[in-house]
Amino acid sequence: MVKSLITTDDISIESILYKAANIEHYGSSPSLSGKILTNLFYEPSTRTSSSFAAAMLRLGGQVISINDVNYSSVSKGENLEDTIRTMSSYSDAIVLRSKESGHAAKAAAVSDVPVINAGDGNGEHPTQTLLDLYTIWKHFGRIDDLRITFVGDIENGRTIHSLDKATPNCVKNYRDTFSTDDWPESDVYYLTRVQRERGSIGTYQLTAEHVRAMPDQSIILHPFPRNEELPTWFDTDPRAKYFEQMKNGLFVRMAILESVIKL
Amino acid sequence: MVKSLITTDDISIESILYKAANIEHYGSSPSLSGKILTNLFYEPSTRTSSSFAAAMLRLGGQVISINDVNYSSVSKGENLEDTIRTMSSYSDAIVLRSKESGHAAKAAAVSDVPVINAGDGNGEHPTQTLLDLYTIWKHFGRIDDLRITFVGDIENGRTIHSLDKATPNCVKNYRDTFSTDDWPESDVYYLTRVQRERGSIGTYQLTAEHVRAMPDQSIILHPFPRNEELPTWFDTDPRAKYFEQMKNGLFVRMAILESVIKL
Amino acid sequence: MVKSLITTDDISIESILYKAANIEHYGSSPSLSGKILTNLFYEPSTRTSSSFAAAMLRLGGQVISINDVNYSSVSKGENLEDTIRTMSSYSDAIVLRSKESGHAAKAAAVSDVPVINAGDGNGEHPTQTLLDLYTIWKHFGRIDDLRITFVGDIENGRTIHSLDKATPNCVKNYRDTFSTDDWPESDVYYLTRVQRERGSIGTYQLTAEHVRAMPDQSIILHPFPRNEELPTWFDTDPRAKYFEQMKNGLFVRMAILESVIKL
């Protein structure tokens, strides 16, 4: 039975966290030598694509990158299932970024090899969630009993949906704009940019006043890229954990690839 | 003397069939370790490009992919010969998809390394033909004395031209539209899509009536991508061999790369 | 301290020339096995990108290619520094082609890994200069006390600026159009194309008369791609060194990668 990763329910979060920590602290071996990963992106996301590519290469594997299927001949009116069948004939796993919620599950249903959901429209983005959780876990030693404030594009934020779902034992707040009067005390502030390409409007920005109201042990996370909401002057604050979060993406995706690809 | 593959006449078909069968049944060794293949595509064909990339990687080699030369600086008004000279300085073989018939031969004439024709305009597509022949050979045990019906875009179908030429000892029929009254008894039905991007018009579709008229031992092949001409309800019929044909592409291209690249 | 290559002042030219000669004559070992190079190109340059990719692969390393950042999600309004931080989290060196002079230095300032300038707007292009110098050095045995005539787009020619600066002990002439009356006796004729994409106008072409006036021991170099300024009938003249110059690019870039990437 092929083991795909469509939502965080498909995998043991705890085992990924431990595996990632192990890779971060003790390094990796070329365990996926001889294996090929296909990056199949129906919308471009160089950041996510590059992160998976680096993870696969660090494990000794190889990568075929298809970074904008719409402009490629894979499409030529072809249905998703045929494209997946094709790429699953050539490779040992497929990382899929698709434009519509549910497409990752549809792909997994016809694939001979594991499909890893790298974001399906307004659906989920489980590998981002796992790296968010890893960053929280490293800082607080737990992923339960924390206060999390989600700030930004609540409705269209795929990364917000996924992290929200994966932290059922946390207390959550949601802010789609924020005044300094309405800035809850929290352990984690999870900022996202306004997804203009998904039709969102609105604007907000972290200010010195917000920062003063943040507890000392709290952290700010952001899935990046960022726009004006997260000004660069905050980067040197010890509570800015988004660069570390970015680096964690590599360890977590290595752990995921090792768990999912059949040795 | 550099050994390019411009038409199927440039290679021993029999030796490729045996080599591919050997790879399929006994696996491969990293015989092309340290070698670099350039995929140089003047029109996008992610399917063909990915298939060659996977074949090269499976043999331990590496790949540089240039998937749309028109938008890349390689072009900047540069002639084909200079581009080929450049890439042949950097790599050990070039897979070339070009827009005009004859360009593959032109490229081979100035290249220091083997050129593999991956389709030149309305010209030929020999590696597709070799994988078609491999699929036929595996099923019937021979590639001679068979009845082949070509269905679809006879005029613009590069894959039809190449396979037709490579099967001189078979009986051929050609249908560019098909009514159920006019559906010949055949061993191989080779369907292709209407190449709208090459200016073709017309439409046709396989129906239950056609299928009832097909002999039990016959097979349907299709070079993919498919459109409406080949409905998905036929996929589970044992005579549907196009997914196997797709998989065979990998073995055949591995055999070709091993034959052409100087060890 | 990370060692970036932004201008030729950042590296010992002599040590690169010797290292490249060593690689050309004795071959290379997979010294960069396990290392990852990111090709980050804000304007497409398949030639330069492929040359670095080939150099990295020949040394046993791996490559992540981002060939048009503008159309990729890395940008999405993101500043250069964040993109560099991201890619420096994933890889061991970054080759950067940028559109504005000074961007390479800006990138190096925030990167955890070496940045190699592969051309920054009208600024510099040090790796091209090093391969030009290597070609001159191989032919004349020195890079000093030579007469160099630069022909073409003097104002916008990044490769001209960089080579000019790196040869302080040579006698230089500059011609942006050339009549046969005004064709200086020289050791090196360095031709470039008119950079129409940078707003340059003008046209010129090497003629039989120019060629007759060239000393027997002189050479013509050209960074390619070429247009009409360098007609193909000259290609077989023994003074045409531009194809060799192209091949030298691989050895020189291998030498640079080996010098810059931390083992």
Coordinates of C-alpha atoms in Angstrom, one line a residue, chain B residues 95-255:
Chain B
V95 CA 18.4 15.3 -26.5
L96 CA 17.0 17.8 -29.0
R97 CA 13.3 18.7 -29.5
S98 CA 13.1 21.1 -32.4
K99 CA 10.4 22.8 -34.4
E100 CA 11.6 22.1 -37.9
S101 CA 12.1 18.9 -39.7
G102 CA 15.8 18.5 -40.4
H103 CA 17.1 20.4 -37.4
A104 CA 18.2 17.3 -35.6
A105 CA 20.5 16.3 -38.5
K106 CA 21.8 19.9 -38.7
A107 CA 22.6 19.8 -35.0
A108 CA 24.3 16.4 -35.2
A109 CA 26.6 17.8 -38.0
V110 CA 28.2 20.3 -35.7
S111 CA 28.0 18.5 -32.3
D112 CA 31.1 17.0 -30.6
V113 CA 28.7 14.7 -28.7
P114 CA 25.8 12.5 -29.8
V115 CA 22.5 14.2 -30.6
I116 CA 19.3 12.2 -29.9
N117 CA 16.3 13.4 -32.0
A118 CA 13.3 13.8 -29.6
G119 CA 11.0 15.1 -32.4
D120 CA 11.8 17.6 -35.2
G121 CA 8.7 19.4 -36.3
N122 CA 6.7 17.2 -38.6
G123 CA 9.8 15.0 -39.2
E124 CA 10.5 12.0 -37.0
H125 CA 10.5 10.9 -33.4
P126 CA 12.6 7.8 -33.3
T127 CA 12.7 7.2 -29.5
Q128 CA 8.9 7.2 -29.4
T129 CA 9.0 4.7 -32.3
L130 CA 11.4 2.4 -30.5
L131 CA 9.2 2.4 -27.4
D132 CA 6.1 1.7 -29.5
L133 CA 8.0 -1.2 -31.2
Y134 CA 9.1 -2.5 -27.8
T135 CA 5.5 -2.6 -26.6
I136 CA 4.4 -4.4 -29.7
W137 CA 7.3 -6.8 -29.5
K138 CA 6.6 -7.7 -25.9
H139 CA 3.0 -8.5 -26.7
F140 CA 3.2 -10.3 -30.0
G141 CA 6.8 -11.6 -29.9
R142 CA 7.6 -9.9 -33.2
I143 CA 7.3 -6.6 -35.1
D144 CA 6.7 -8.1 -38.5
D145 CA 3.7 -9.6 -40.1
L146 CA 1.2 -7.6 -38.1
R147 CA -1.8 -5.6 -39.1
I148 CA -1.5 -2.0 -37.8
T149 CA -4.3 0.6 -38.0
F150 CA -3.2 4.2 -37.5
V151 CA -6.1 6.4 -36.3
G152 CA -6.0 10.1 -35.9
D153 CA -3.9 12.9 -37.3
I154 CA -2.3 11.0 -40.1
E155 CA -0.9 14.1 -41.8
N156 CA 0.7 15.8 -38.9
G157 CA 1.3 12.8 -36.6
R158 CA 5.1 12.6 -36.3
T159 CA 4.8 9.4 -34.2
I160 CA 2.7 7.9 -36.9
H161 CA 5.2 8.7 -39.7
S162 CA 8.1 7.2 -37.7
L163 CA 6.3 4.0 -36.6
D164 CA 5.0 3.5 -40.1
K165 CA 8.5 3.7 -41.7
A166 CA 9.9 1.4 -39.1
T167 CA 7.4 -1.4 -39.8
P168 CA 7.9 -2.2 -43.5
N169 CA 6.8 -5.8 -43.2
C170 CA 3.4 -5.0 -41.6
V171 CA 0.0 -4.4 -43.3
K172 CA -1.1 -0.8 -42.5
N173 CA -4.4 1.0 -42.5
Y174 CA -4.9 4.7 -42.0
R175 CA -8.0 6.4 -40.6
D176 CA -8.3 10.1 -39.9
T177 CA -11.8 9.9 -38.8
F178 CA -13.6 6.7 -38.1
S179 CA -17.1 5.4 -38.4
T180 CA -17.9 2.1 -36.8
D181 CA -18.6 0.7 -40.3
D182 CA -15.1 1.4 -41.3
W183 CA -13.1 -0.1 -38.5
P184 CA -10.6 -2.7 -39.9
E185 CA -9.7 -5.9 -38.1
S186 CA -6.2 -5.3 -36.8
D187 CA -3.6 -6.5 -34.4
V188 CA -2.5 -3.0 -33.3
Y189 CA -4.7 0.1 -33.2
Y190 CA -2.4 3.1 -32.9
L191 CA -4.5 6.1 -31.8
T192 CA -3.2 9.7 -31.7
R193 CA -4.7 13.0 -30.6
V194 CA -5.6 15.7 -33.1
Q195 CA -2.5 18.0 -33.1
R196 CA -4.4 21.3 -32.9
E197 CA -1.2 23.2 -32.2
R198 CA 0.0 22.1 -35.7
G199 CA -3.1 23.4 -37.4
S200 CA -5.1 20.1 -37.5
I201 CA -8.9 20.0 -37.2
G202 CA -11.3 17.1 -36.8
T203 CA -12.5 15.0 -33.9
Y204 CA -13.2 11.3 -33.3
Q205 CA -13.7 9.0 -30.3
L206 CA -13.4 5.4 -29.6
T207 CA -16.8 3.9 -28.8
A208 CA -18.2 0.6 -27.4
E209 CA -19.0 -0.4 -31.0
H210 CA -15.4 -0.1 -32.1
V211 CA -14.3 -2.0 -29.0
R212 CA -16.7 -4.9 -29.8
A213 CA -15.2 -5.1 -33.3
M214 CA -11.7 -5.5 -32.0
P215 CA -10.1 -8.9 -31.9
D216 CA -9.3 -10.3 -28.5
Q217 CA -5.6 -10.4 -29.0
S218 CA -5.4 -6.9 -30.4
I219 CA -4.0 -3.9 -28.5
I220 CA -4.6 -0.2 -28.4
L221 CA -1.5 2.0 -28.2
H222 CA -1.4 5.8 -27.8
P223 CA 1.7 8.1 -27.5
F224 CA -0.1 10.4 -25.0
P225 CA -1.2 13.0 -24.0
R226 CA -4.7 11.9 -25.0
N227 CA -7.8 14.0 -25.4
E228 CA -11.4 12.9 -26.0
E229 CA -10.4 10.4 -28.7
L230 CA -9.5 7.7 -26.1
P231 CA -12.1 7.7 -23.3
T232 CA -11.0 6.6 -19.8
W233 CA -13.7 3.9 -19.5
F234 CA -11.5 1.8 -21.8
D235 CA -8.5 2.0 -19.4
T236 CA -9.4 -1.2 -17.6
D237 CA -9.8 -3.3 -20.8
P238 CA -6.9 -5.8 -21.1
R239 CA -6.3 -4.6 -24.6
A240 CA -5.5 -1.1 -23.3
K241 CA -1.7 -1.2 -23.4
Y242 CA -0.9 2.5 -23.3
F243 CA 0.0 2.7 -19.6
E244 CA 2.4 -0.1 -20.1
Q245 CA 3.7 1.7 -23.3
M246 CA 4.4 4.7 -21.1
K247 CA 6.4 2.7 -18.6
N248 CA 8.3 1.0 -21.5
G249 CA 9.5 4.4 -22.5
L250 CA 11.8 4.5 -19.5
F251 CA 13.5 1.1 -20.3
V252 CA 13.8 2.0 -24.0
R253 CA 15.3 5.4 -23.3
M254 CA 17.8 3.9 -20.8
A255 CA 18.8 1.4 -23.6

